XYZ file of C-alpha atoms in Angstrom:
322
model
C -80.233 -71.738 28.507
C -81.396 -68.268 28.609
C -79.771 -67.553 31.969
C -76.614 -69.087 30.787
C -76.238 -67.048 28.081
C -77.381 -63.941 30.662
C -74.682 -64.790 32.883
C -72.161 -64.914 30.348
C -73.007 -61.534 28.622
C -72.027 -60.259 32.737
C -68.982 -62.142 32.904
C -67.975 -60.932 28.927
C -69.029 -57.410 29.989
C -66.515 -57.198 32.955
C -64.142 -58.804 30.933
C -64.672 -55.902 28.295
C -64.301 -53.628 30.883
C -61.088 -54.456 32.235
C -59.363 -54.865 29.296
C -60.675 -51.744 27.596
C -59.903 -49.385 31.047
C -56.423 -51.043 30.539
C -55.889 -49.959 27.023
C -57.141 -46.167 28.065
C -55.322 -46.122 30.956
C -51.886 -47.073 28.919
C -52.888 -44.666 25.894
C -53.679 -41.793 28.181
C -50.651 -42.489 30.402
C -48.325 -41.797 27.225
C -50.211 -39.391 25.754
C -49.399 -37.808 28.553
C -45.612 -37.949 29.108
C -45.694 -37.404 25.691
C -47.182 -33.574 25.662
C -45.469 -33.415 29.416
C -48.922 -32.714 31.215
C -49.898 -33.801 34.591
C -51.467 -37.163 35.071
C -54.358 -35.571 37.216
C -55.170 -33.238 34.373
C -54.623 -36.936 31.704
C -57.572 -38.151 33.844
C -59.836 -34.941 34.037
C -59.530 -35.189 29.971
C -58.657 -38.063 28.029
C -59.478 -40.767 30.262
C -63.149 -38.788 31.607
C -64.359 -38.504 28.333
C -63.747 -42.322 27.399
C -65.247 -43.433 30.177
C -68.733 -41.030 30.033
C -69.569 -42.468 26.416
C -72.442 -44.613 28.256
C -73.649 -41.280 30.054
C -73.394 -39.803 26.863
C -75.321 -41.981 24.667
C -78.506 -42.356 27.495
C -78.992 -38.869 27.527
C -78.748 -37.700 23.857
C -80.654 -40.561 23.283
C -83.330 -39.752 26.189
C -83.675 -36.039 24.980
C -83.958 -37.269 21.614
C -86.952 -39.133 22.307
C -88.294 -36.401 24.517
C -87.715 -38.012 27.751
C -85.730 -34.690 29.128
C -86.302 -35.995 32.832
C -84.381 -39.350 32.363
C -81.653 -37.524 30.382
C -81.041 -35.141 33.556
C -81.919 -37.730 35.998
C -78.816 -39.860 34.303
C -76.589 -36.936 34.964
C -76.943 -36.424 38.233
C -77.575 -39.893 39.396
C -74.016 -40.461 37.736
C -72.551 -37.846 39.025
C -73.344 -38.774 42.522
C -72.632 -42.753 41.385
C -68.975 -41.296 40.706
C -68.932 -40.233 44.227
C -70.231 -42.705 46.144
C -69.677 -45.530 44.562
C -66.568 -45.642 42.143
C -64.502 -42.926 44.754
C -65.560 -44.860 47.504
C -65.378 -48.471 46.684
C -61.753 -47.335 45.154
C -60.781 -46.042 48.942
C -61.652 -49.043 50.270
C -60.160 -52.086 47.783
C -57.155 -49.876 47.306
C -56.536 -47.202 49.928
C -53.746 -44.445 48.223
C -53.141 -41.047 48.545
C -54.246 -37.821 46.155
C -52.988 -34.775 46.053
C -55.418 -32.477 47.748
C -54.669 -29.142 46.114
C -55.569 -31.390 42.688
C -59.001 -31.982 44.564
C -59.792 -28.759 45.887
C -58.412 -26.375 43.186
C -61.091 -28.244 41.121
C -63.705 -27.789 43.506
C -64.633 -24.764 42.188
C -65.689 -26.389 38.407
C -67.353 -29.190 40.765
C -69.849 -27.004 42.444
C -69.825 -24.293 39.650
C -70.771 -26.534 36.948
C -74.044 -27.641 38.984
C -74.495 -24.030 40.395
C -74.803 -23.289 36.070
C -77.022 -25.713 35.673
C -79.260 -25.237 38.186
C -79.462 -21.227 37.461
C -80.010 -21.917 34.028
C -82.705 -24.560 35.117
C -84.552 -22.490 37.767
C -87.299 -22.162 35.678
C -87.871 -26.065 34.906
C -86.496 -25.619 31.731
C -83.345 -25.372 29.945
C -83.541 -23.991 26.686
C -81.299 -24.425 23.877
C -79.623 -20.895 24.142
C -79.114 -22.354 27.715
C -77.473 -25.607 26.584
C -74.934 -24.107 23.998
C -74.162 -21.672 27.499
C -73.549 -24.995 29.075
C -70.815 -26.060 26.403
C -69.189 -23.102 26.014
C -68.334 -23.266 29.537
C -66.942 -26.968 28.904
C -64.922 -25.218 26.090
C -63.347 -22.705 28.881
C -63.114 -25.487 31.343
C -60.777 -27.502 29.060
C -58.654 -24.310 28.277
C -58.573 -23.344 31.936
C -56.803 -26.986 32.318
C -54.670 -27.034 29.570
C -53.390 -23.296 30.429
C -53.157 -23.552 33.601
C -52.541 -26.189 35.313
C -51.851 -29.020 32.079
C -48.172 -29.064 32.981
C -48.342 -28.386 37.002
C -46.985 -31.745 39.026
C -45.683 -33.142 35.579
C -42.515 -34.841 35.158
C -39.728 -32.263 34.315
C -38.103 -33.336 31.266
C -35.204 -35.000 32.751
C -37.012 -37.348 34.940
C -39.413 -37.744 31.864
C -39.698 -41.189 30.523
C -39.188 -41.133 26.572
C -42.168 -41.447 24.140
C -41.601 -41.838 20.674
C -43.399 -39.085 19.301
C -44.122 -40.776 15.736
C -46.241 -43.365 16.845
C -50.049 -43.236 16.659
C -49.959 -46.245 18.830
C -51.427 -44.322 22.383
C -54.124 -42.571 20.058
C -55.615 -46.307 18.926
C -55.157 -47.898 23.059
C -57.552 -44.948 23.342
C -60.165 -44.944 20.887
C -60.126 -48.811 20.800
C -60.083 -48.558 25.003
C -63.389 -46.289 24.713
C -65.120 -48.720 22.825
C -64.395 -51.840 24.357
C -65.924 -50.026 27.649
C -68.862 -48.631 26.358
C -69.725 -52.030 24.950
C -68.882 -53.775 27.878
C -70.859 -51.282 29.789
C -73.899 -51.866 27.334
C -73.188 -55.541 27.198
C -73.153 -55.509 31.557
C -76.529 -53.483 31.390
C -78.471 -55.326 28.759
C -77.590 -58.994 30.250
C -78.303 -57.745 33.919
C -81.326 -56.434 33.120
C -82.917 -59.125 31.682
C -81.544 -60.728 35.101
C -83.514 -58.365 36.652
C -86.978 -58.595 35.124
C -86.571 -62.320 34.966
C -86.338 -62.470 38.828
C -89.543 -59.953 38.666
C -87.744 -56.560 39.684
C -89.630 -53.466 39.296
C -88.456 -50.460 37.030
C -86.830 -48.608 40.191
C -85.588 -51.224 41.622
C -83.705 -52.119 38.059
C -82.582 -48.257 36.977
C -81.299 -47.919 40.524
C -79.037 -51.051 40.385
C -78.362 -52.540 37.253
C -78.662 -49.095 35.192
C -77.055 -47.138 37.676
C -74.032 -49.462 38.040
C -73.752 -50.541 34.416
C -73.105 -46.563 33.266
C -70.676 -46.030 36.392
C -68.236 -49.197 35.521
C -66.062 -47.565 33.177
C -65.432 -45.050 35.910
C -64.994 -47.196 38.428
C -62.501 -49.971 36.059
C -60.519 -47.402 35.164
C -60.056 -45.443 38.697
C -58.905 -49.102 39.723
C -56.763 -49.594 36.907
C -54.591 -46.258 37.080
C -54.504 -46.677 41.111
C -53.247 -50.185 40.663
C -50.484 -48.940 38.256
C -49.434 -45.700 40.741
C -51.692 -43.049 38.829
C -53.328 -42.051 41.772
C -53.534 -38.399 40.624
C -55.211 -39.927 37.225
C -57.927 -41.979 39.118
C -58.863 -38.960 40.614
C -58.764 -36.600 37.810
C -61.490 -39.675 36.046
C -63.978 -38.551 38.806
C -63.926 -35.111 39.129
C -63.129 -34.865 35.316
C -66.498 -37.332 34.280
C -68.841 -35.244 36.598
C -67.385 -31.949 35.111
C -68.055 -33.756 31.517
C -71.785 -34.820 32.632
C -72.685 -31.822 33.820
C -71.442 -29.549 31.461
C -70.929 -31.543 27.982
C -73.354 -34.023 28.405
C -76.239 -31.601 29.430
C -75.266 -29.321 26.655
C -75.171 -31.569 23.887
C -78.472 -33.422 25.155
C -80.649 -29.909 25.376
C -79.040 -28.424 21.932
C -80.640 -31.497 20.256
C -83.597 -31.765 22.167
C -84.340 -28.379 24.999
C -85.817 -29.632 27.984
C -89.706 -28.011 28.411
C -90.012 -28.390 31.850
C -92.515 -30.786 34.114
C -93.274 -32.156 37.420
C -90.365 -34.657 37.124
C -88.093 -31.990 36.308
C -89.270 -29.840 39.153
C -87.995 -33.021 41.375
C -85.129 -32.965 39.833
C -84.222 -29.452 41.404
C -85.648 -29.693 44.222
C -84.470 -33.363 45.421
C -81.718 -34.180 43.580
C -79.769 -30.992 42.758
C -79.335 -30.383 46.482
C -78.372 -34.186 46.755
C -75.729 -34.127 44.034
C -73.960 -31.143 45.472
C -73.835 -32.491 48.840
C -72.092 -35.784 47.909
C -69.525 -32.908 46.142
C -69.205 -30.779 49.377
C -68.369 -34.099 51.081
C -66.367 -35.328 48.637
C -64.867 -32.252 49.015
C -64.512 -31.886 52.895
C -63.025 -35.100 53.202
C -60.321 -34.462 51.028
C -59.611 -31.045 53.613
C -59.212 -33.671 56.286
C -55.905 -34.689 55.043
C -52.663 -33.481 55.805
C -51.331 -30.123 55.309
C -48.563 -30.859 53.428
C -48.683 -32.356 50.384
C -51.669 -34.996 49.899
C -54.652 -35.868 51.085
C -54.860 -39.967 52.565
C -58.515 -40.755 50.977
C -58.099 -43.730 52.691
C -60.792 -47.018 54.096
C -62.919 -44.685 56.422
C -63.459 -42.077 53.852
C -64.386 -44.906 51.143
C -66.792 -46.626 53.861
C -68.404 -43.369 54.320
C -68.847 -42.594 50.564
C -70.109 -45.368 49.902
C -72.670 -45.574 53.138
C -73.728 -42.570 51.733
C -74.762 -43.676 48.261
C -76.273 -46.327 49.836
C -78.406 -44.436 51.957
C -79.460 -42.589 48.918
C -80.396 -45.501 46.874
C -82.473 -46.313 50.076
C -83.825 -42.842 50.550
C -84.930 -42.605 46.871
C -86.670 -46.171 46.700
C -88.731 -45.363 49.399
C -89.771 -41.960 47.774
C -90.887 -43.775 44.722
């Protein structure tokens, strides 16, 4: 009976998922036409910080309880889960094209926002002063979007579909979209789990697969979703936009609540999985130079196979380590 029910809290969690990415997608989408901003820069926002509520609530919650190496450790490991898994397994099921001056005019917040982290870190610690340094660079990142580049590639108002601007109906497909995927996500991670340590899996084992997948599935259900409706740009702007968020806003808010004193874990941390986390960026990055000169990038099967080869071979690389 017990791995009935365990099988069902999966199959309700998915189901959760889908439908919550679905609503999010939608409410973004005409949130977007609505203020006339790009659908790339929709994803790096509105749809990014629905779907990092899971990444969110593990590491406030980690630092809170003064486990700071778990709280950076679910960063990063999400960050390159975005990456490998949800860019590449999105490739593969459903090859499309991205615009690769979207890509690589954000590389810059990609590998600056870990470069920031890692200076601030250097030390083994991150201190609060640190942290609130670490938001108010979120706070400039968002500005730099919305300033800059918030209405580049959007729909000129002719060619503009109408929105009705007195209904609060995109604002509620949003909020209720963000819930329905965190609890899915929760609901996917608590039922797999005790999957997991009924079959006798060890801790690593577990936070490498069922933890590590559970808090990337809203990224991943919504990149599908807004590629399988021809928002390429905003499946895009969900993975660079979530690892911005992580990095930045989720780092911040966990070390203003609860700074981060240092340790041998956290040591690792830099040393290991800094360098690993900005080499799946520099390829994610590289790949996207591969494409054509004119106009888009084709992140197409090969590049998704080799994403995701990748994260596998890291999944490998750190179960071996221990």
């Amino acid at each position: 009976m017990s791995w009935t029910l365990d099988l069902l809290g999966v199959v309700l969690g998915f189901a959760f998922l889908a439908k919550g990415s679905a609503w999010l997608v939608d409410g973004a989408s005409t949130l977007g036409r609505r203020w006339g901003v790009a659908p790339f820069v929709v994803g790096l926002t509105i749809v990014a910080w629905g779907t990092s509520l899971p990444e969110v609530v593990v590491s406030v919650v980690a630092a809170a309880k003064g486990r700071p190496a778990a709280s950076l450790g679910n960063v990063l490991g999400s960050n390159m889960a975005n990456i490998g898994m949800v860019m590449g397994a999105a490739a593969v099921i459903l090859p499309t094209v991205f615009s690769r001056r979207n890509l690589l005019g954000e590389g810059f917040w990609l590998l600056g926002s870990l470069g920031l982290l890692w200076g601030l870190m250097v030390d083994g610690e991150l201190q609060r002063m640190d942290a609130m340094l670490l938001l108010a660079a979120f706070v400039a990142y968002n500005v730099h979007l919305f300033r800059g580049r918030g209405r580049r590639a959007a729909d000129p108002p002719s060619a503009a579909p109408s929105v009705p601007k007195g209904t609060v109906r995109p604002w509620v497909l949003v909020l209720l979209g963000s819930g329905v995927i965190y609890l899915g996500a929760e609901t996917v991670m608590w039922a797999g789990t005790r999957i997991a340590e009924g079959l006798g899996m060890g801790d690593a084992f577990l936070g490498l697969t069922i933890l590590a997948l559970g808090s990337s599935l809203p990224e991943l259900f919504a990149c599908l979703t807004s590629v399988r409706r021809g928002d390429a740009d905003m499946s895009l702007g969900n993975v660079v936009g979530s690892n911005v968020f992580n990095t930045l806003a989720v780092t911040g808010m966990a070390g203003t609540l609860s700074p981060f004193g240092g340790g041998e874990q956290i040591n690792l941390a830099l040393s290991r999985d800094f360098p690993l986390c900005i080499g799946f960026t520099v390829l994610l990055l590289a790949l996207s130079s591969l494409g054509p000169r004119k106009g888009s990038v084709g992140a197409g099967r090969l590049a998704g196979f080799l994403l995701l080869s990748c994260y596998v071979a890291y999944l490998i690389y750190i179960s071996l380590a221990g």
